[in-house]
Amino acid sequence: MLSQEIANIEEEIVEEFELLEEPMVQYEYIIDLGKKLPDLDDIHKKEANIVKGCQSTVWLHADYENGKVVFEADSNTVITKGIIALLMRVLSNRTPEEIINAQLGFIDKIHLRTHLSVQRSNGLNAMIKRMKYHAVGFGGLDLN
Amino acid sequence: MNNDSSISNTLIKGSIAENIGSIRESFPILNQQVNGYPLVYFDNAATSQKPLKVIEALTHYYSTINSNIHRGVHYLSEKATAEYEDSREKAREFINAKSITEINFVRGTTEGINLVAHSLGRKIVTKDSEIIITAMEHHSNIVPWQILAEEKNAKLRVAPINDRGELEMEVLLDMINEKTAIIAMSHISNTLGTVNPIETVIKKAHEFEIPVVIDGAQGVPHTLIDVQKLDCDFYTFSSHKMFGPTGAGILYGKEKWLEKMDPYQGGGEMIQTVTFEKTTYNELPYKFEAGTPNIADGIVMGTAMDYINSLGIHEIEQYEQELLEYGTERLKSVEGIRFIGEAEKKASLISFVIEGIHPYDIGVLLDKQGIAIRTGHLCTEPLMERFGIPGTCRASFAFYNTTGEIDRMMEALEKAVKMLR
């Protein structure tokens, strides 16, 4: 079952981007998000947390609290950080089931993939995949 | 129709500058918009654009004479063979090799290097012998030697560079001794732009009869190559970096080495006679050319050489040096900029990082404004480590670029930096 909350947030993001219209202005927004995303604790910046398949270095850390998966992430490039911020806004603090079922239609609606080259959108896919894997892993805990 | 600001040029001296408008018109790909801005193509070190003559020559080949070569007696096959061998002769002349027996068609520089590593390296590299490369090498001139060293239990030694990106020549020359089996180095660095004093290395190497393999990928597009004057043992380069099609290239080798070497790949063309008991090999230059080659692109690589000759490599070099000077001067104005590679002698490329900003972010924002530069490790990861950076930005110029384009890059760069700081 798709989460209504996730759908609402995705809708918000799409509207925000539509208001911004021009690509360069949209990038300003993404950069701003990236700058505002808190840095990840060094302790989490370990090899195991690196998301492979990205041109920049991306670290993704996940915790499980009160039935919700909480993500913390960071990157050494600001634009990637901004994209991470968008993903986390949609997927962080959600149940494993919500994350696994999320369709993330907003990505295509804001033309994020056309903003990114094929190479970079592979990185985006890698991030989403990793977040979902975490959800699957934590989801397994519930079954016990 | 070219956007005016793209063909604005403050350079006026020399035949290239005087004809820049018509030169740019012969490169149709330059005339387009990217993300709503006129394209500024500054990624020539990765691959160059092609003039109409080259593009049309490909169509012409496939429309008129396409045929397999070296094997038919019919008209088309004879025409195609003649053009292919003509292209080989053009390559010989282009780099002033003594004979066509020293000119091998390869897929590109990477294949050329692998061929030498495989066919010569396997023969002369022994346990505990040494292979010397430099700290500025492209992965294509590192990995084949690593593979060879591992296979033969030989030692790979890396000649160091200083902070300006120049070879520490004293150290390098000192490394050359009786243990050295092969030396492999770039003529011009694709990341630093450094033009290496390869003649000096070759001279010392020859005192010990050590063969020197030159990665000429960045050499050929920028400067006159005379392999007899250089006295290098091998020189290899790619067509696609010198305004020719992809998938073709040349490996030059001194006949004395090529004669000694075992074939690289086995198959048709490289044979003399074949029985199941024994096969004898073809003479040079066919010994290293197994199978149906990349005929069209091999022929049209020759067309690209003709084109370069029509402009004049000296004129090209001079014009590019002026672009380099202009670009470097303008980039100096960016706060926090650090140039990666400041050798005294450089080819027309500029690698740089800007403090506090990742090269990737700059690359993306420049792209959104129509500017094509390269970012990342540029296939020289060890160099990135040497300079302590995650990657670099690189703007590489060709003779169809202009100072007007550099101005546009500066505009876009200033905007990007403002957004990212």
PDB file of N, CA, C and O in Angstrom, chain B residues 251-310:
ATOM      1  N   LEU B 251      50.469   2.483 -34.000  1.00  0.00           N
ATOM      2  CA  LEU B 251      51.614   2.145 -33.177  1.00  0.00           C
ATOM      3  C   LEU B 251      52.836   2.190 -34.079  1.00  0.00           C
ATOM      4  O   LEU B 251      52.944   1.404 -35.027  1.00  0.00           O
ATOM      5  N   TYR B 252      53.727   3.124 -33.799  1.00  0.00           N
ATOM      6  CA  TYR B 252      55.016   3.144 -34.483  1.00  0.00           C
ATOM      7  C   TYR B 252      55.991   2.336 -33.649  1.00  0.00           C
ATOM      8  O   TYR B 252      56.042   2.480 -32.419  1.00  0.00           O
ATOM      9  N   GLY B 253      56.784   1.496 -34.299  1.00  0.00           N
ATOM     10  CA  GLY B 253      57.847   0.778 -33.585  1.00  0.00           C
ATOM     11  C   GLY B 253      59.053   0.642 -34.484  1.00  0.00           C
ATOM     12  O   GLY B 253      58.926   0.461 -35.698  1.00  0.00           O
ATOM     13  N   LYS B 254      60.232   0.760 -33.911  1.00  0.00           N
ATOM     14  CA  LYS B 254      61.454   0.558 -34.701  1.00  0.00           C
ATOM     15  C   LYS B 254      61.453  -0.882 -35.200  1.00  0.00           C
ATOM     16  O   LYS B 254      61.144  -1.822 -34.450  1.00  0.00           O
ATOM     17  N   GLU B 255      61.830  -1.028 -36.443  1.00  0.00           N
ATOM     18  CA  GLU B 255      61.766  -2.345 -37.083  1.00  0.00           C
ATOM     19  C   GLU B 255      62.498  -3.411 -36.275  1.00  0.00           C
ATOM     20  O   GLU B 255      62.038  -4.550 -36.169  1.00  0.00           O
ATOM     21  N   LYS B 256      63.638  -3.019 -35.691  1.00  0.00           N
ATOM     22  CA  LYS B 256      64.419  -4.021 -34.971  1.00  0.00           C
ATOM     23  C   LYS B 256      63.636  -4.654 -33.818  1.00  0.00           C
ATOM     24  O   LYS B 256      63.784  -5.838 -33.518  1.00  0.00           O
ATOM     25  N   TRP B 257      62.760  -3.869 -33.190  1.00  0.00           N
ATOM     26  CA  TRP B 257      61.944  -4.419 -32.112  1.00  0.00           C
ATOM     27  C   TRP B 257      60.771  -5.214 -32.672  1.00  0.00           C
ATOM     28  O   TRP B 257      60.478  -6.320 -32.227  1.00  0.00           O
ATOM     29  N   LEU B 258      60.110  -4.654 -33.666  1.00  0.00           N
ATOM     30  CA  LEU B 258      58.930  -5.311 -34.225  1.00  0.00           C
ATOM     31  C   LEU B 258      59.283  -6.691 -34.802  1.00  0.00           C
ATOM     32  O   LEU B 258      58.501  -7.634 -34.693  1.00  0.00           O
ATOM     33  N   GLU B 259      60.463  -6.790 -35.393  1.00  0.00           N
ATOM     34  CA  GLU B 259      60.903  -8.080 -35.940  1.00  0.00           C
ATOM     35  C   GLU B 259      61.047  -9.120 -34.836  1.00  0.00           C
ATOM     36  O   GLU B 259      60.703 -10.280 -34.987  1.00  0.00           O
ATOM     37  N   LYS B 260      61.549  -8.641 -33.675  1.00  0.00           N
ATOM     38  CA  LYS B 260      61.781  -9.549 -32.547  1.00  0.00           C
ATOM     39  C   LYS B 260      60.488 -10.028 -31.908  1.00  0.00           C
ATOM     40  O   LYS B 260      60.428 -11.091 -31.305  1.00  0.00           O
ATOM     41  N   MET B 261      59.447  -9.175 -32.004  1.00  0.00           N
ATOM     42  CA  MET B 261      58.240  -9.416 -31.207  1.00  0.00           C
ATOM     43  C   MET B 261      57.370 -10.526 -31.761  1.00  0.00           C
ATOM     44  O   MET B 261      57.208 -10.652 -32.977  1.00  0.00           O
ATOM     45  N   ASP B 262      56.748 -11.301 -30.847  1.00  0.00           N
ATOM     46  CA  ASP B 262      55.763 -12.290 -31.260  1.00  0.00           C
ATOM     47  C   ASP B 262      54.470 -11.570 -31.620  1.00  0.00           C
ATOM     48  O   ASP B 262      54.203 -10.491 -31.132  1.00  0.00           O
ATOM     49  N   PRO B 263      53.645 -12.224 -32.456  1.00  0.00           N
ATOM     50  CA  PRO B 263      52.356 -11.601 -32.790  1.00  0.00           C
ATOM     51  C   PRO B 263      51.538 -11.306 -31.546  1.00  0.00           C
ATOM     52  O   PRO B 263      51.708 -11.938 -30.510  1.00  0.00           O
ATOM     53  N   TYR B 264      50.645 -10.300 -31.675  1.00  0.00           N
ATOM     54  CA  TYR B 264      49.792  -9.900 -30.560  1.00  0.00           C
ATOM     55  C   TYR B 264      48.516 -10.728 -30.578  1.00  0.00           C
ATOM     56  O   TYR B 264      48.153 -11.367 -29.599  1.00  0.00           O
ATOM     57  N   GLN B 265      47.831 -10.690 -31.718  1.00  0.00           N
ATOM     58  CA  GLN B 265      46.634 -11.501 -31.859  1.00  0.00           C
ATOM     59  C   GLN B 265      46.804 -12.381 -33.085  1.00  0.00           C
ATOM     60  O   GLN B 265      47.437 -11.993 -34.064  1.00  0.00           O
ATOM     61  N   GLY B 266      46.231 -13.592 -32.998  1.00  0.00           N
ATOM     62  CA  GLY B 266      46.320 -14.503 -34.131  1.00  0.00           C
ATOM     63  C   GLY B 266      45.042 -14.471 -34.942  1.00  0.00           C
ATOM     64  O   GLY B 266      43.969 -14.179 -34.411  1.00  0.00           O
ATOM     65  N   GLY B 267      45.167 -14.753 -36.231  1.00  0.00           N
ATOM     66  CA  GLY B 267      43.960 -14.788 -37.049  1.00  0.00           C
ATOM     67  C   GLY B 267      44.302 -14.577 -38.504  1.00  0.00           C
ATOM     68  O   GLY B 267      45.449 -14.755 -38.927  1.00  0.00           O
ATOM     69  N   GLY B 268      43.295 -14.187 -39.260  1.00  0.00           N
ATOM     70  CA  GLY B 268      43.530 -13.918 -40.683  1.00  0.00           C
ATOM     71  C   GLY B 268      44.404 -12.696 -40.856  1.00  0.00           C
ATOM     72  O   GLY B 268      44.589 -11.913 -39.946  1.00  0.00           O
ATOM     73  N   GLU B 269      44.954 -12.514 -42.023  1.00  0.00           N
ATOM     74  CA  GLU B 269      45.771 -11.339 -42.368  1.00  0.00           C
ATOM     75  C   GLU B 269      47.193 -11.391 -41.819  1.00  0.00           C
ATOM     76  O   GLU B 269      48.128 -11.018 -42.501  1.00  0.00           O
ATOM     77  N   MET B 270      47.358 -11.815 -40.582  1.00  0.00           N
ATOM     78  CA  MET B 270      48.695 -11.754 -39.990  1.00  0.00           C
ATOM     79  C   MET B 270      49.493 -13.037 -40.293  1.00  0.00           C
ATOM     80  O   MET B 270      50.585 -13.240 -39.797  1.00  0.00           O
ATOM     81  N   ILE B 271      48.907 -13.898 -41.119  1.00  0.00           N
ATOM     82  CA  ILE B 271      49.564 -15.160 -41.421  1.00  0.00           C
ATOM     83  C   ILE B 271      50.195 -15.150 -42.803  1.00  0.00           C
ATOM     84  O   ILE B 271      49.848 -14.361 -43.665  1.00  0.00           O
ATOM     85  N   GLN B 272      51.157 -16.082 -42.965  1.00  0.00           N
ATOM     86  CA  GLN B 272      51.775 -16.310 -44.273  1.00  0.00           C
ATOM     87  C   GLN B 272      51.106 -17.562 -44.860  1.00  0.00           C
ATOM     88  O   GLN B 272      50.475 -17.528 -45.884  1.00  0.00           O
ATOM     89  N   THR B 273      51.267 -18.671 -44.123  1.00  0.00           N
ATOM     90  CA  THR B 273      50.616 -19.923 -44.504  1.00  0.00           C
ATOM     91  C   THR B 273      50.052 -20.572 -43.256  1.00  0.00           C
ATOM     92  O   THR B 273      50.609 -20.431 -42.168  1.00  0.00           O
ATOM     93  N   VAL B 274      48.948 -21.340 -43.442  1.00  0.00           N
ATOM     94  CA  VAL B 274      48.312 -21.989 -42.289  1.00  0.00           C
ATOM     95  C   VAL B 274      48.075 -23.462 -42.572  1.00  0.00           C
ATOM     96  O   VAL B 274      47.458 -23.810 -43.584  1.00  0.00           O
ATOM     97  N   THR B 275      48.628 -24.307 -41.717  1.00  0.00           N
ATOM     98  CA  THR B 275      48.202 -25.713 -41.693  1.00  0.00           C
ATOM     99  C   THR B 275      47.928 -26.030 -40.236  1.00  0.00           C
ATOM    100  O   THR B 275      48.320 -25.271 -39.352  1.00  0.00           O
ATOM    101  N   PHE B 276      47.284 -27.172 -40.001  1.00  0.00           N
ATOM    102  CA  PHE B 276      47.012 -27.491 -38.607  1.00  0.00           C
ATOM    103  C   PHE B 276      48.291 -27.838 -37.855  1.00  0.00           C
ATOM    104  O   PHE B 276      48.356 -27.749 -36.656  1.00  0.00           O
ATOM    105  N   GLU B 277      49.304 -28.214 -38.619  1.00  0.00           N
ATOM    106  CA  GLU B 277      50.569 -28.557 -37.951  1.00  0.00           C
ATOM    107  C   GLU B 277      51.342 -27.305 -37.593  1.00  0.00           C
ATOM    108  O   GLU B 277      51.930 -27.216 -36.526  1.00  0.00           O
ATOM    109  N   LYS B 278      51.366 -26.372 -38.508  1.00  0.00           N
ATOM    110  CA  LYS B 278      52.170 -25.175 -38.264  1.00  0.00           C
ATOM    111  C   LYS B 278      51.652 -24.000 -39.081  1.00  0.00           C
ATOM    112  O   LYS B 278      51.168 -24.152 -40.205  1.00  0.00           O
ATOM    113  N   THR B 279      51.770 -22.825 -38.501  1.00  0.00           N
ATOM    114  CA  THR B 279      51.386 -21.597 -39.205  1.00  0.00           C
ATOM    115  C   THR B 279      52.584 -20.662 -39.239  1.00  0.00           C
ATOM    116  O   THR B 279      53.285 -20.516 -38.224  1.00  0.00           O
ATOM    117  N   THR B 280      52.840 -20.069 -40.357  1.00  0.00           N
ATOM    118  CA  THR B 280      53.909 -19.052 -40.397  1.00  0.00           C
ATOM    119  C   THR B 280      53.273 -17.666 -40.488  1.00  0.00           C
ATOM    120  O   THR B 280      52.169 -17.518 -41.005  1.00  0.00           O
ATOM    121  N   TYR B 281      54.023 -16.688 -39.972  1.00  0.00           N
ATOM    122  CA  TYR B 281      53.440 -15.356 -39.853  1.00  0.00           C
ATOM    123  C   TYR B 281      53.831 -14.429 -40.989  1.00  0.00           C
ATOM    124  O   TYR B 281      54.883 -14.583 -41.610  1.00  0.00           O
ATOM    125  N   ASN B 282      52.974 -13.475 -41.192  1.00  0.00           N
ATOM    126  CA  ASN B 282      53.178 -12.489 -42.234  1.00  0.00           C
ATOM    127  C   ASN B 282      54.310 -11.552 -41.859  1.00  0.00           C
ATOM    128  O   ASN B 282      54.701 -11.448 -40.698  1.00  0.00           O
ATOM    129  N   GLU B 283      54.803 -10.874 -42.878  1.00  0.00           N
ATOM    130  CA  GLU B 283      55.877  -9.922 -42.601  1.00  0.00           C
ATOM    131  C   GLU B 283      55.267  -8.624 -42.057  1.00  0.00           C
ATOM    132  O   GLU B 283      54.045  -8.428 -42.099  1.00  0.00           O
ATOM    133  N   LEU B 284      56.161  -7.724 -41.595  1.00  0.00           N
ATOM    134  CA  LEU B 284      55.718  -6.402 -41.161  1.00  0.00           C
ATOM    135  C   LEU B 284      55.233  -5.617 -42.376  1.00  0.00           C
ATOM    136  O   LEU B 284      55.801  -5.767 -43.454  1.00  0.00           O
ATOM    137  N   PRO B 285      54.236  -4.759 -42.215  1.00  0.00           N
ATOM    138  CA  PRO B 285      53.547  -4.406 -40.964  1.00  0.00           C
ATOM    139  C   PRO B 285      52.318  -5.241 -40.678  1.00  0.00           C
ATOM    140  O   PRO B 285      51.534  -4.893 -39.813  1.00  0.00           O
ATOM    141  N   TYR B 286      52.147  -6.349 -41.391  1.00  0.00           N
ATOM    142  CA  TYR B 286      50.875  -7.077 -41.246  1.00  0.00           C
ATOM    143  C   TYR B 286      50.867  -8.058 -40.076  1.00  0.00           C
ATOM    144  O   TYR B 286      49.812  -8.541 -39.671  1.00  0.00           O
ATOM    145  N   LYS B 287      52.059  -8.347 -39.563  1.00  0.00           N
ATOM    146  CA  LYS B 287      52.185  -9.347 -38.502  1.00  0.00           C
ATOM    147  C   LYS B 287      51.308  -9.033 -37.291  1.00  0.00           C
ATOM    148  O   LYS B 287      50.838  -9.935 -36.596  1.00  0.00           O
ATOM    149  N   PHE B 288      51.113  -7.722 -37.034  1.00  0.00           N
ATOM    150  CA  PHE B 288      50.361  -7.336 -35.837  1.00  0.00           C
ATOM    151  C   PHE B 288      48.947  -6.875 -36.161  1.00  0.00           C
ATOM    152  O   PHE B 288      48.312  -6.210 -35.362  1.00  0.00           O
ATOM    153  N   GLU B 289      48.461  -7.238 -37.327  1.00  0.00           N
ATOM    154  CA  GLU B 289      47.127  -6.755 -37.726  1.00  0.00           C
ATOM    155  C   GLU B 289      46.230  -7.925 -38.074  1.00  0.00           C
ATOM    156  O   GLU B 289      45.990  -8.231 -39.238  1.00  0.00           O
ATOM    157  N   ALA B 290      45.744  -8.609 -37.058  1.00  0.00           N
ATOM    158  CA  ALA B 290      44.925  -9.803 -37.266  1.00  0.00           C
ATOM    159  C   ALA B 290      43.485  -9.410 -37.568  1.00  0.00           C
ATOM    160  O   ALA B 290      42.967  -8.462 -37.020  1.00  0.00           O
ATOM    161  N   GLY B 291      42.861 -10.164 -38.460  1.00  0.00           N
ATOM    162  CA  GLY B 291      41.440  -9.968 -38.727  1.00  0.00           C
ATOM    163  C   GLY B 291      41.164  -8.778 -39.628  1.00  0.00           C
ATOM    164  O   GLY B 291      42.059  -8.018 -39.965  1.00  0.00           O
ATOM    165  N   THR B 292      39.928  -8.635 -39.995  1.00  0.00           N
ATOM    166  CA  THR B 292      39.535  -7.474 -40.792  1.00  0.00           C
ATOM    167  C   THR B 292      39.702  -6.222 -39.935  1.00  0.00           C
ATOM    168  O   THR B 292      39.148  -6.146 -38.846  1.00  0.00           O
ATOM    169  N   PRO B 293      40.485  -5.273 -40.387  1.00  0.00           N
ATOM    170  CA  PRO B 293      40.722  -4.100 -39.552  1.00  0.00           C
ATOM    171  C   PRO B 293      39.568  -3.117 -39.634  1.00  0.00           C
ATOM    172  O   PRO B 293      38.593  -3.341 -40.325  1.00  0.00           O
ATOM    173  N   ASN B 294      39.712  -2.017 -38.907  1.00  0.00           N
ATOM    174  CA  ASN B 294      38.752  -0.927 -38.970  1.00  0.00           C
ATOM    175  C   ASN B 294      39.109  -0.109 -40.219  1.00  0.00           C
ATOM    176  O   ASN B 294      39.762   0.922 -40.149  1.00  0.00           O
ATOM    177  N   ILE B 295      38.674  -0.621 -41.361  1.00  0.00           N
ATOM    178  CA  ILE B 295      39.124  -0.090 -42.651  1.00  0.00           C
ATOM    179  C   ILE B 295      38.736   1.377 -42.824  1.00  0.00           C
ATOM    180  O   ILE B 295      39.579   2.238 -43.086  1.00  0.00           O
ATOM    181  N   ALA B 296      37.430   1.642 -42.668  1.00  0.00           N
ATOM    182  CA  ALA B 296      36.930   3.005 -42.925  1.00  0.00           C
ATOM    183  C   ALA B 296      37.658   4.019 -42.053  1.00  0.00           C
ATOM    184  O   ALA B 296      38.154   5.048 -42.516  1.00  0.00           O
ATOM    185  N   ASP B 297      37.719   3.729 -40.757  1.00  0.00           N
ATOM    186  CA  ASP B 297      38.308   4.707 -39.842  1.00  0.00           C
ATOM    187  C   ASP B 297      39.819   4.800 -40.012  1.00  0.00           C
ATOM    188  O   ASP B 297      40.418   5.846 -39.788  1.00  0.00           O
ATOM    189  N   GLY B 298      40.430   3.692 -40.423  1.00  0.00           N
ATOM    190  CA  GLY B 298      41.864   3.724 -40.702  1.00  0.00           C
ATOM    191  C   GLY B 298      42.151   4.644 -41.885  1.00  0.00           C
ATOM    192  O   GLY B 298      43.093   5.447 -41.870  1.00  0.00           O
ATOM    193  N   ILE B 299      41.331   4.538 -42.911  1.00  0.00           N
ATOM    194  CA  ILE B 299      41.501   5.392 -44.094  1.00  0.00           C
ATOM    195  C   ILE B 299      41.258   6.854 -43.734  1.00  0.00           C
ATOM    196  O   ILE B 299      42.034   7.744 -44.086  1.00  0.00           O
ATOM    197  N   VAL B 300      40.182   7.092 -42.981  1.00  0.00           N
ATOM    198  CA  VAL B 300      39.790   8.476 -42.704  1.00  0.00           C
ATOM    199  C   VAL B 300      40.702   9.129 -41.658  1.00  0.00           C
ATOM    200  O   VAL B 300      40.826  10.352 -41.598  1.00  0.00           O
ATOM    201  N   MET B 301      41.387   8.315 -40.881  1.00  0.00           N
ATOM    202  CA  MET B 301      42.440   8.868 -40.008  1.00  0.00           C
ATOM    203  C   MET B 301      43.458   9.600 -40.878  1.00  0.00           C
ATOM    204  O   MET B 301      43.969  10.660 -40.506  1.00  0.00           O
ATOM    205  N   GLY B 302      43.722   9.051 -42.050  1.00  0.00           N
ATOM    206  CA  GLY B 302      44.629   9.704 -42.992  1.00  0.00           C
ATOM    207  C   GLY B 302      44.066  11.041 -43.462  1.00  0.00           C
ATOM    208  O   GLY B 302      44.807  12.014 -43.641  1.00  0.00           O
ATOM    209  N   THR B 303      42.752  11.089 -43.656  1.00  0.00           N
ATOM    210  CA  THR B 303      42.106  12.349 -44.044  1.00  0.00           C
ATOM    211  C   THR B 303      42.294  13.401 -42.951  1.00  0.00           C
ATOM    212  O   THR B 303      42.524  14.580 -43.240  1.00  0.00           O
ATOM    213  N   ALA B 304      42.196  12.960 -41.705  1.00  0.00           N
ATOM    214  CA  ALA B 304      42.401  13.885 -40.581  1.00  0.00           C
ATOM    215  C   ALA B 304      43.835  14.414 -40.595  1.00  0.00           C
ATOM    216  O   ALA B 304      44.077  15.596 -40.323  1.00  0.00           O
ATOM    217  N   MET B 305      44.790  13.568 -40.920  1.00  0.00           N
ATOM    218  CA  MET B 305      46.186  14.006 -41.011  1.00  0.00           C
ATOM    219  C   MET B 305      46.342  15.032 -42.133  1.00  0.00           C
ATOM    220  O   MET B 305      47.027  16.054 -41.962  1.00  0.00           O
ATOM    221  N   ASP B 306      45.685  14.764 -43.259  1.00  0.00           N
ATOM    222  CA  ASP B 306      45.717  15.741 -44.360  1.00  0.00           C
ATOM    223  C   ASP B 306      45.174  17.079 -43.882  1.00  0.00           C
ATOM    224  O   ASP B 306      45.717  18.141 -44.202  1.00  0.00           O
ATOM    225  N   TYR B 307      44.086  17.015 -43.108  1.00  0.00           N
ATOM    226  CA  TYR B 307      43.454  18.247 -42.630  1.00  0.00           C
ATOM    227  C   TYR B 307      44.398  19.030 -41.731  1.00  0.00           C
ATOM    228  O   TYR B 307      44.559  20.245 -41.872  1.00  0.00           O
ATOM    229  N   ILE B 308      45.035  18.317 -40.804  1.00  0.00           N
ATOM    230  CA  ILE B 308      45.995  18.969 -39.910  1.00  0.00           C
ATOM    231  C   ILE B 308      47.121  19.591 -40.727  1.00  0.00           C
ATOM    232  O   ILE B 308      47.525  20.731 -40.487  1.00  0.00           O
ATOM    233  N   ASN B 309      47.607  18.854 -41.702  1.00  0.00           N
ATOM    234  CA  ASN B 309      48.686  19.386 -42.554  1.00  0.00           C
ATOM    235  C   ASN B 309      48.241  20.626 -43.311  1.00  0.00           C
ATOM    236  O   ASN B 309      49.033  21.543 -43.524  1.00  0.00           O
ATOM    237  N   SER B 310      46.954  20.663 -43.699  1.00  0.00           N
ATOM    238  CA  SER B 310      46.469  21.831 -44.462  1.00  0.00           C
ATOM    239  C   SER B 310      46.461  23.082 -43.604  1.00  0.00           C
ATOM    240  O   SER B 310      46.649  24.190 -44.085  1.00  0.00           O
TER     241      SER B 310
END
